[in-house]
XYZ file of C-alpha atoms in Angstrom:
674
model
C 42.551 225.630 0.305
C 44.831 226.085 -2.548
C 46.349 223.503 -4.861
C 43.629 220.914 -4.798
C 43.981 220.616 -0.833
C 40.749 220.378 0.956
C 41.965 221.248 4.344
C 39.860 223.748 6.120
C 40.599 222.985 9.884
C 43.528 221.777 11.942
C 42.350 220.749 15.539
C 44.644 219.731 18.286
C 42.829 217.642 21.157
C 44.646 217.065 24.618
C 43.810 216.645 28.386
C 42.665 219.859 29.998
C 45.811 220.223 31.759
C 47.752 219.974 28.730
C 45.635 221.807 26.079
C 47.570 225.003 26.709
C 50.903 223.479 25.297
C 49.285 223.082 21.988
C 49.883 226.414 20.488
C 53.335 225.394 19.287
C 51.898 222.449 17.055
C 49.230 224.680 15.871
C 51.810 227.136 14.735
C 53.966 224.737 13.447
C 51.733 222.229 11.782
C 50.664 224.718 8.697
C 54.392 225.522 8.124
C 55.005 221.884 7.796
C 51.814 221.485 5.762
C 52.933 224.189 3.403
C 56.433 222.619 3.040
C 54.984 219.324 1.946
C 52.802 220.961 -0.635
C 55.616 222.852 -2.124
C 57.918 219.738 -2.405
C 55.709 217.253 -3.867
C 53.143 215.845 -1.128
C 49.990 214.422 -2.782
C 46.576 216.047 -2.364
C 44.466 214.633 0.730
C 40.739 214.727 0.659
C 40.291 215.721 4.204
C 38.690 218.899 5.408
C 39.644 218.597 8.821
C 42.734 217.228 10.423
C 42.680 216.389 14.116
C 45.561 215.640 16.206
C 44.931 214.117 19.551
C 47.129 213.510 22.861
C 46.420 210.648 24.881
C 48.334 210.022 28.222
C 49.940 206.615 27.953
C 49.651 206.353 24.089
C 52.534 204.551 22.568
C 54.464 207.000 20.512
C 52.217 208.323 17.268
C 49.846 206.832 15.036
C 48.255 208.292 11.805
C 44.728 207.144 10.678
C 43.104 208.756 7.957
C 42.246 212.749 9.154
C 42.782 211.206 12.775
C 46.219 211.064 14.440
C 47.033 209.897 17.989
C 50.307 210.771 20.050
C 51.595 210.400 23.234
C 51.456 214.013 24.628
C 55.091 214.143 24.862
C 55.346 214.410 21.094
C 52.633 216.699 20.239
C 51.938 219.272 22.948
C 54.901 221.431 24.695
C 53.675 220.757 28.507
C 52.447 224.039 29.800
C 54.153 223.460 32.984
C 57.502 223.642 31.304
C 59.490 222.045 28.515
C 62.778 222.646 26.693
C 63.838 222.762 22.773
C 64.326 219.006 22.680
C 60.712 218.757 23.287
C 59.606 221.082 20.707
C 61.933 219.212 18.343
C 59.846 215.887 19.208
C 56.819 217.834 18.356
C 58.139 218.898 14.881
C 59.577 215.600 14.034
C 56.651 213.599 15.140
C 53.937 215.817 13.583
C 55.608 216.080 10.307
C 56.052 212.321 10.127
C 52.489 211.301 10.692
C 51.077 214.057 8.675
C 53.595 213.003 5.745
C 51.754 209.557 5.820
C 48.609 211.368 4.436
C 50.329 212.966 1.468
C 53.296 210.740 0.697
C 51.998 207.121 0.127
C 49.424 206.155 2.866
C 47.041 205.214 0.134
C 49.283 202.790 -0.952
C 49.529 199.927 1.550
C 52.555 197.571 1.749
C 52.104 194.152 0.142
C 53.565 192.393 3.395
C 54.687 193.444 6.799
C 58.406 192.766 5.558
C 58.192 195.656 3.202
C 57.237 198.071 5.950
C 60.283 200.393 4.925
C 58.262 201.486 2.029
C 56.073 203.345 4.293
C 58.267 204.317 7.367
C 61.619 204.793 5.601
C 60.150 206.909 3.031
C 58.067 209.052 5.277
C 61.343 209.589 7.620
C 63.149 210.786 4.630
C 60.418 212.845 2.865
C 58.844 214.008 5.734
C 60.567 214.002 8.957
C 64.271 214.840 7.972
C 63.335 217.297 5.263
C 61.112 219.306 7.454
C 63.982 219.408 10.052
C 66.492 220.729 7.307
C 63.682 223.156 6.192
C 63.257 224.612 9.384
C 66.708 224.403 10.819
C 69.002 224.767 7.778
C 71.107 222.497 5.586
C 73.201 221.735 8.766
C 70.466 219.712 10.276
C 71.227 217.242 7.807
C 74.251 216.414 10.340
C 71.421 215.428 12.795
C 70.205 212.977 10.639
C 73.585 211.502 10.553
C 73.997 211.657 14.415
C 70.486 209.855 14.782
C 71.686 207.128 12.412
C 75.250 206.840 14.435
C 73.880 206.972 17.970
C 70.355 204.765 17.054
C 70.701 202.633 14.357
C 74.484 202.014 14.048
C 74.182 199.736 17.318
C 71.456 197.588 15.754
C 73.753 196.455 13.026
C 75.414 194.926 16.124
C 72.793 193.900 18.334
C 69.834 192.962 15.923
C 71.931 192.483 12.326
C 68.877 192.662 10.284
C 68.651 194.035 6.916
C 65.917 196.739 6.257
C 63.614 194.598 4.343
C 63.119 190.916 5.188
C 60.920 188.083 5.219
C 57.617 187.566 7.306
C 58.056 187.534 11.048
C 56.035 186.197 13.690
C 55.506 189.397 15.581
C 55.147 192.528 13.113
C 56.415 194.492 16.294
C 59.932 193.050 15.463
C 60.116 195.148 12.437
C 59.588 198.624 14.285
C 63.226 199.256 14.483
C 65.665 202.096 13.934
C 66.773 199.938 10.974
C 63.230 199.936 9.133
C 62.877 203.862 9.838
C 66.467 205.264 9.638
C 68.637 203.032 7.664
C 65.423 202.685 5.359
C 65.172 206.572 4.824
C 69.056 206.579 4.145
C 68.751 203.577 1.343
C 65.631 205.573 -0.151
C 67.946 208.850 0.243
C 70.725 207.088 -1.878
C 68.325 206.299 -4.804
C 67.047 210.077 -4.506
C 70.725 211.309 -4.731
C 71.291 208.939 -7.642
C 68.158 210.541 -9.402
C 68.433 214.071 -8.279
C 65.598 215.929 -6.395
C 63.726 217.059 -9.235
C 63.602 213.641 -11.100
C 62.692 211.906 -7.639
C 60.019 214.010 -7.074
C 58.669 212.911 -10.579
C 59.386 209.466 -9.679
C 57.619 209.167 -6.262
C 54.514 210.987 -7.392
C 54.075 208.825 -10.540
C 54.830 205.573 -8.028
C 51.750 207.077 -5.586
C 49.292 207.685 -8.306
C 50.051 204.136 -10.295
C 49.718 202.233 -7.060
C 46.949 204.449 -5.617
C 44.464 202.460 -3.213
C 46.446 199.388 -4.075
C 49.482 197.768 -2.371
C 52.990 197.565 -3.325
C 56.429 196.437 -2.335
C 60.045 198.011 -2.101
C 60.755 196.012 -5.261
C 57.853 197.576 -7.072
C 59.019 201.037 -5.935
C 62.740 200.239 -7.533
C 61.409 198.593 -10.621
C 59.262 201.635 -11.065
C 61.953 204.279 -10.609
C 64.296 202.222 -12.823
C 61.798 201.948 -15.602
C 60.985 205.811 -15.271
C 64.792 206.530 -15.643
C 66.228 203.936 -17.729
C 69.675 205.404 -18.034
C 70.216 204.789 -14.338
C 68.519 201.700 -13.923
C 71.684 199.787 -13.340
C 72.917 202.366 -10.425
C 69.372 202.235 -9.026
C 69.122 198.482 -8.599
C 72.571 198.038 -7.208
C 72.029 200.451 -4.716
C 68.527 199.044 -3.860
C 70.761 195.850 -2.742
C 70.847 197.633 0.343
C 67.572 196.678 1.122
C 68.403 193.148 1.764
C 71.927 193.983 3.391
C 72.739 193.257 7.021
C 75.769 195.399 8.310
C 77.325 198.281 7.165
C 79.735 198.686 4.160
C 83.101 200.882 5.134
C 84.965 202.613 2.120
C 88.825 203.619 1.969
C 89.490 206.815 -0.365
C 92.734 207.477 -1.492
C 93.525 210.663 -3.723
C 96.563 211.941 -5.509
C 97.336 214.907 -7.709
C 98.710 213.788 -11.333
C 99.317 216.633 -13.979
C 96.672 219.068 -12.595
C 93.893 215.928 -12.394
C 93.047 214.440 -9.294
C 92.428 210.591 -9.146
C 90.528 209.200 -6.418
C 90.525 205.613 -5.892
C 87.558 204.295 -3.795
C 87.730 200.706 -2.165
C 85.638 198.408 0.200
C 87.510 198.076 3.400
C 84.747 195.850 5.079
C 84.455 192.067 5.184
C 80.769 192.132 4.024
C 80.222 189.457 1.364
C 77.630 191.052 -0.498
C 77.733 189.452 -4.005
C 77.128 191.240 -6.229
C 78.081 194.196 -4.541
C 75.720 196.839 -3.435
C 75.980 200.093 -5.164
C 77.355 202.986 -3.078
C 76.699 206.428 -4.265
C 79.635 208.688 -3.237
C 79.316 212.705 -3.730
C 82.779 214.024 -4.398
C 83.905 217.511 -4.678
C 87.311 219.253 -5.079
C 87.652 222.018 -2.475
C 90.057 224.938 -2.544
C 90.622 227.845 -0.290
C 87.814 229.278 -1.987
C 85.182 226.496 -1.743
C 84.232 224.024 -4.110
C 86.084 224.018 -7.498
C 84.207 223.099 -10.648
C 85.679 220.165 -12.228
C 85.006 217.924 -15.132
C 83.720 214.203 -13.961
C 84.226 210.755 -15.238
C 80.846 211.504 -16.966
C 82.437 214.437 -18.997
C 80.080 216.685 -17.095
C 81.399 219.865 -15.335
C 80.104 220.494 -11.956
C 81.021 221.260 -8.510
C 79.752 217.906 -7.249
C 79.937 214.477 -8.944
C 77.966 211.469 -7.658
C 79.790 208.041 -8.518
C 78.082 204.880 -7.796
C 80.608 202.147 -6.495
C 79.352 198.633 -7.481
C 82.597 196.830 -7.194
C 85.434 196.463 -4.555
C 87.375 199.144 -6.033
C 87.245 201.771 -8.621
C 89.208 204.752 -9.606
C 87.838 207.816 -11.293
C 89.713 211.108 -12.355
C 88.571 214.812 -11.822
C 89.796 216.907 -14.683
C 90.083 220.700 -14.328
C 87.381 222.996 -15.854
C 90.093 225.854 -16.683
C 93.742 225.702 -17.549
C 94.455 226.392 -13.730
C 94.309 222.440 -12.885
C 93.095 221.363 -9.376
C 96.475 221.440 -7.597
C 95.962 222.797 -4.064
C 92.552 221.360 -3.878
C 91.339 218.691 -1.256
C 88.546 215.984 -2.285
C 85.849 216.007 0.149
C 84.054 212.772 -0.129
C 80.556 211.354 1.071
C 79.206 214.945 0.816
C 75.853 215.064 2.226
C 76.491 211.742 4.010
C 75.676 210.275 0.543
C 75.614 206.677 1.737
C 75.690 205.451 5.723
C 79.015 203.828 5.465
C 82.180 203.849 7.647
C 84.912 206.216 5.667
C 88.440 206.144 6.068
C 90.524 208.825 3.671
C 94.063 209.448 3.023
C 93.799 213.354 3.711
C 96.585 214.726 5.980
C 95.580 216.723 9.035
C 96.485 219.932 6.996
C 93.919 218.716 4.171
C 91.149 218.091 6.571
C 91.727 221.552 8.093
C 91.121 223.056 4.689
C 87.728 221.274 4.501
C 86.813 222.410 7.948
C 87.641 226.108 6.826
C 86.391 226.077 3.276
C 83.891 223.340 2.451
C 80.292 224.384 1.584
C 78.618 221.290 2.443
C 77.997 221.527 5.985
C 78.351 217.432 6.422
C 81.522 217.463 4.982
C 82.886 220.276 6.893
C 81.748 218.696 9.917
C 83.104 215.309 8.910
C 86.399 216.800 8.530
C 86.313 218.338 12.195
C 85.285 214.993 13.398
C 87.870 213.246 11.806
C 90.773 215.421 13.197
C 89.240 214.765 16.470
C 88.948 211.096 15.988
C 92.788 211.193 15.061
C 93.583 213.133 18.147
C 91.681 210.984 20.641
C 93.336 207.678 18.872
C 96.899 209.161 18.905
C 96.395 209.756 22.691
C 95.358 206.176 23.074
C 98.311 204.879 21.111
C 100.535 206.775 23.887
C 101.685 209.306 21.024
C 101.684 213.085 21.506
C 98.444 214.363 20.242
C 99.371 217.911 20.554
C 100.274 218.490 16.832
C 96.658 217.214 15.687
C 95.034 219.265 18.262
C 96.764 222.190 17.265
C 95.679 221.789 13.505
C 91.954 221.203 14.469
C 92.109 224.328 17.082
C 93.670 226.543 14.311
C 90.742 225.380 11.595
C 87.916 225.998 14.235
C 89.268 229.125 15.278
C 89.676 230.375 11.652
C 86.135 229.197 10.941
C 84.772 231.080 13.801
C 86.876 234.134 12.788
C 85.661 233.927 9.319
C 82.083 234.131 10.687
C 79.634 231.407 10.633
C 76.396 232.750 10.157
C 74.436 229.409 11.067
C 74.808 228.725 14.996
C 73.553 225.131 14.486
C 76.445 224.400 12.167
C 79.011 226.152 14.637
C 77.533 224.140 17.445
C 78.106 220.764 15.429
C 81.576 221.893 14.332
C 82.284 222.340 18.109
C 81.015 218.930 19.300
C 83.665 216.424 19.920
C 83.309 213.001 18.462
C 80.979 210.575 20.441
C 82.324 208.185 22.993
C 80.178 205.359 21.875
C 81.186 206.141 17.969
C 84.751 206.245 19.052
C 84.704 202.912 21.178
C 82.596 201.000 18.776
C 84.843 201.327 15.652
C 87.040 198.450 16.807
C 86.492 194.717 17.756
C 87.580 195.396 21.399
C 85.910 198.610 23.080
C 88.575 200.817 24.818
C 86.368 202.496 27.519
C 89.105 204.197 29.516
C 91.493 205.241 26.337
C 88.715 206.885 24.729
C 87.692 208.574 27.787
C 91.105 209.925 28.457
C 91.710 210.952 24.801
C 88.464 212.960 24.965
C 89.330 214.496 28.048
C 92.677 215.732 26.804
C 91.118 217.011 23.277
C 88.358 218.791 25.502
C 90.749 220.397 27.697
C 93.198 221.491 24.820
C 90.414 222.886 22.569
C 88.979 224.919 25.716
C 92.268 226.457 26.144
C 92.855 227.357 22.603
C 89.447 228.640 21.726
C 88.603 229.951 25.048
C 88.077 233.723 24.080
C 86.393 232.978 20.672
C 83.744 230.651 22.318
C 82.818 233.419 24.642
C 82.690 235.725 21.952
C 80.475 233.088 19.959
C 78.049 232.961 22.744
C 77.511 236.560 22.368
C 77.509 236.709 18.860
C 74.185 234.590 18.785
C 71.508 235.570 21.330
C 68.090 234.275 21.239
C 64.693 235.456 22.348
C 64.599 233.585 25.935
C 60.830 233.266 25.407
C 61.002 232.453 21.706
C 60.237 229.037 20.041
C 61.039 229.931 16.257
C 63.569 227.730 14.637
C 66.259 230.622 14.882
C 66.218 230.555 18.383
C 66.402 226.948 18.859
C 69.568 227.089 16.500
C 70.925 229.586 18.469
C 70.607 227.875 21.883
C 72.085 224.708 20.329
C 75.657 226.561 21.060
C 75.312 226.248 24.670
C 76.201 222.929 25.313
C 79.246 222.379 23.075
C 80.639 225.677 23.709
C 80.339 225.175 27.729
C 81.751 221.669 27.331
C 84.855 223.090 25.891
C 84.929 226.372 27.994
C 84.665 224.382 31.375
C 87.274 222.013 30.267
C 89.789 224.918 30.323
C 89.283 225.211 34.101
C 89.061 229.012 33.896
C 86.841 231.024 36.560
C 85.466 232.856 33.774
C 84.109 230.008 31.819
C 82.659 228.835 35.455
C 80.825 231.823 35.889
C 79.354 232.157 32.156
C 77.978 228.683 32.809
C 76.564 229.408 36.184
C 74.796 232.654 34.551
C 73.507 230.469 31.864
C 72.180 227.884 34.544
C 70.431 230.725 36.496
C 69.270 232.495 33.265
C 65.354 232.759 32.180
C 65.367 230.125 29.373
C 64.888 226.722 30.590
C 66.820 225.220 27.436
C 69.811 227.059 28.199
C 69.764 226.434 31.924
C 69.527 222.678 31.344
C 72.127 222.570 28.740
C 74.420 224.371 31.066
C 73.510 222.214 34.292
C 74.726 219.181 31.929
C 77.991 220.341 31.489
C 78.265 221.867 35.007
C 77.396 218.484 35.980
C 80.442 216.555 34.664
C 82.696 218.501 37.238
C 84.057 217.669 40.539
C 83.138 219.643 43.456
C 86.638 221.385 43.745
C 85.868 222.947 40.268
C 82.346 223.825 40.826
C 81.308 227.528 41.655
C 78.997 225.916 44.129
C 78.521 222.621 45.727
C 76.868 219.960 43.347
C 74.231 219.290 45.697
C 73.431 223.131 46.183
C 73.409 223.220 42.312
C 70.859 220.477 41.998
C 68.949 222.043 44.698
C 68.484 225.377 42.757
C 67.228 223.503 39.518
C 64.724 221.359 41.921
C 63.346 224.338 43.376
C 62.909 226.254 40.034
C 61.348 223.098 38.370
C 59.771 220.930 40.747
C 56.450 221.466 39.248
C 57.539 220.957 35.692
C 57.672 217.234 35.191
C 59.463 217.326 31.725
C 62.056 219.737 32.767
C 63.017 217.455 35.847
C 63.177 214.480 33.536
C 66.018 216.702 31.903
C 67.394 217.671 35.370
C 67.608 214.026 36.193
C 69.322 213.026 32.626
C 72.169 215.787 33.403
C 72.725 213.740 36.754
C 72.806 210.189 35.085
C 74.806 211.440 32.363
C 77.602 212.860 34.151
C 81.161 211.899 34.180
C 81.711 212.604 37.807
C 83.267 210.083 39.985
C 80.269 209.585 42.158
C 77.725 208.918 39.312
C 76.831 205.283 39.862
C 75.911 206.137 43.330
C 73.871 208.975 42.613
C 71.732 207.038 39.789
C 71.296 204.171 42.599
C 69.820 206.828 44.612
C 67.775 208.332 42.104
C 66.288 204.888 40.824
C 65.274 204.173 44.819
C 64.219 207.657 45.666
C 60.714 208.990 45.637
C 61.057 210.620 42.151
C 61.346 207.473 40.262
C 58.405 205.821 39.089
C 58.887 202.285 36.799
C 55.842 202.831 35.167
C 56.448 206.231 33.734
C 58.453 205.735 30.669
C 59.791 209.085 30.524
C 61.168 208.911 33.858
C 62.632 205.558 33.250
C 64.410 207.023 30.167
C 65.510 209.834 31.953
C 67.206 207.787 34.847
C 68.708 205.049 32.585
C 68.971 205.856 28.989
C 71.718 208.469 29.558
C 73.706 206.145 32.062
C 73.537 202.893 30.171
C 73.491 204.252 26.630
C 75.461 207.623 26.461
C 77.625 207.622 29.288
C 79.789 204.582 28.556
C 82.633 205.852 31.219
C 80.368 205.980 34.004
C 78.227 202.692 33.138
C 81.350 200.680 32.787
C 83.090 201.708 36.214
C 85.739 199.158 36.924
C 83.698 198.149 39.890
C 80.970 196.560 37.990
C 78.531 198.485 40.364
C 77.070 200.179 37.291
C 76.077 197.207 35.848
C 74.758 195.506 38.906
C 72.166 198.519 39.515
C 71.346 198.693 36.039
C 70.577 194.755 35.810
C 68.437 195.132 38.994
C 66.249 197.185 37.083
C 66.135 195.727 33.819
C 64.946 192.380 35.779
C 62.306 194.507 37.431
C 61.055 195.817 34.003
C 61.396 193.215 31.561
C 58.311 191.366 32.434
C 56.275 194.269 31.961
C 58.077 196.582 29.634
C 60.414 194.536 27.462
C 60.210 197.034 24.466
C 61.384 199.833 26.739
C 64.396 197.757 27.866
C 65.314 196.643 24.612
C 66.439 200.295 24.040
C 68.806 200.350 27.037
C 70.889 197.121 26.780
C 73.012 197.419 23.910
C 76.138 197.239 25.602
C 75.240 194.271 27.648
C 74.357 192.531 24.067
C 77.961 192.926 23.232
C 79.619 192.284 26.475
C 82.349 190.068 24.899
C 83.807 193.487 23.240
C 84.903 194.761 26.711
C 88.330 193.861 28.430
C 88.699 190.969 30.466
C 87.955 192.224 33.842
C 84.483 193.963 32.480
C 83.520 190.738 30.564
C 83.756 188.718 33.725
C 81.648 191.288 35.692
C 79.218 191.470 32.729
C 79.009 187.771 32.389
C 77.543 187.727 36.028
C 75.008 189.976 35.635
C 73.700 188.190 32.417
C 73.820 185.129 34.346
C 71.706 186.734 36.972
C 69.182 187.976 34.362
C 69.068 184.544 32.724
C 67.735 182.741 35.851
C 65.604 185.725 37.142
C 61.694 184.990 37.695
C 59.452 186.566 35.089
C 61.852 187.146 32.418
C 60.268 186.522 28.922
C 61.176 183.401 27.219
C 62.700 185.620 24.186
C 64.936 187.351 26.466
C 66.191 184.449 28.346
C 67.012 182.943 24.859
C 69.025 186.032 23.914
C 70.899 186.103 27.031
C 71.870 182.306 27.018
C 72.911 182.665 23.375
C 75.234 185.666 24.568
C 76.696 183.612 27.501
C 77.519 180.937 25.266
C 79.724 183.205 22.915
C 83.484 182.868 23.575
C 85.458 185.837 24.052
C 85.891 188.448 21.278
C 88.843 188.102 19.060
């Protein structure tokens, strides 16, 4: 093999009934390897790499030249699968292969330093591979993973990325170690730039080859390699020991053709000295980012400023005599730091970013911010019409301009997440957020109706295709149908039903997921008949049936709690099958707040029944489901009382592990949230 790599044979082993599903991994892994070689992966000495699917194996583990996986993250079930299953194969094979070439020969000095392996591998193998295959907009998927999976851990676990020794190393295998760890290393990469980062990481692995190291060793190696950036690297590296998430407020004003940007910390964290926060900025006009002169005297379309105090003001100066009037500052481009962000931009200025920002994250963030403001206006009892109109015009203009990347189009059209909206404030407004989203969904569906229909037609896929381009095109189905169906038009329901009955399982399941939100009087056929069609088609495809169940448990319908209870007590449910447990309970308890927190408390009751049953034998799985229970004091008084009753039942249930009883009792001893 070329470039000093000795690999001659790639093998995948799986049980006979699954081995036909290995073809996707066999096709994608060579592309992962080629990308790894091209972007700085170290040579490995193995002539054979063997990937093994073992039913019941916990996730995935890399050993030298031999990697073990749960089948769900290595093989595409030959009886039926969807694109989400293919993405799991991509991410997991990239991650485990990445361990071979990006640091596995350097062990961590102690368990508390686990992020040196896992965080770095998520950044440089897993996330980079996703962006390589799906395009720049896939960075938004990294951000969504962080928000949906790791941000809640800031509340429920509250541990830093790097910490001292623990009694049980399993406690370190968290989203904080993996995802937040990747983001902190990513901030260091942003400061250094891609080329210098590659030199630093390569020389680090060579220096510590076959030895042990710590995160501090990495930071000091990078600082010694690039002395001019040492202060910025060391201040930013303090994030590794930070519990919690900083928040930034960014204000801009135009003065004499210049732009003054004031960046200030708005959180109450007491990190002293302040952690460094890389903020990537650009002045954006109607033709995209504009070259400007930054505080370091460099002319560029993007400037990275490291905030290492509570407040700082910088000035962007024009590169030409035309000045920067009419431009809008896009802050935190590429999600340069995992912070909460508040800006002084007007709706019109945000709309300009939606239309003309070149960075996909900056463009998506602006659309999300407009959506958030619309929901908040509705929650406050004020008229959200004007803000929604600005967002609709910006999105409509972006679609009219032509968006070549269907993944970016899909993400621009995806509304802010119910959980992210609720979790921004001390008290979680379940009902207000749900009502605000409903208004936003319906308004955009009406305003963009014909454009949305055209967008689906403009991005066809090969129904049998599994290329990244096919996967990206199918990403459009769910956000487009979410808005179309909210318009209530007969054309929308006809298109959704046609997608559901179409030949591609991914498009079908995503259509069902949106149709499942409608009450019977809005459905083209009765809900039970709709579900029966899917059962008839997929009953012999366990992975697709899992998605069929997820559509039901994630539904906003008024009868969802009763339906979830029926599923959990029905013949399809198997509490020993991790995938089936997650299919029934994960969407309901962690993604469907409006149904889970039904004012009757019945959602809590059926869920805690299952928690009590599962906890003695599968505590690790339960921990992924109980986020809202662990923050019960953040809900209104009525829901708090209902949740307290269920927590008291958990605390005295037979067979509950001691650690779980301790956590629950600690929660029960809390007073009401402020």
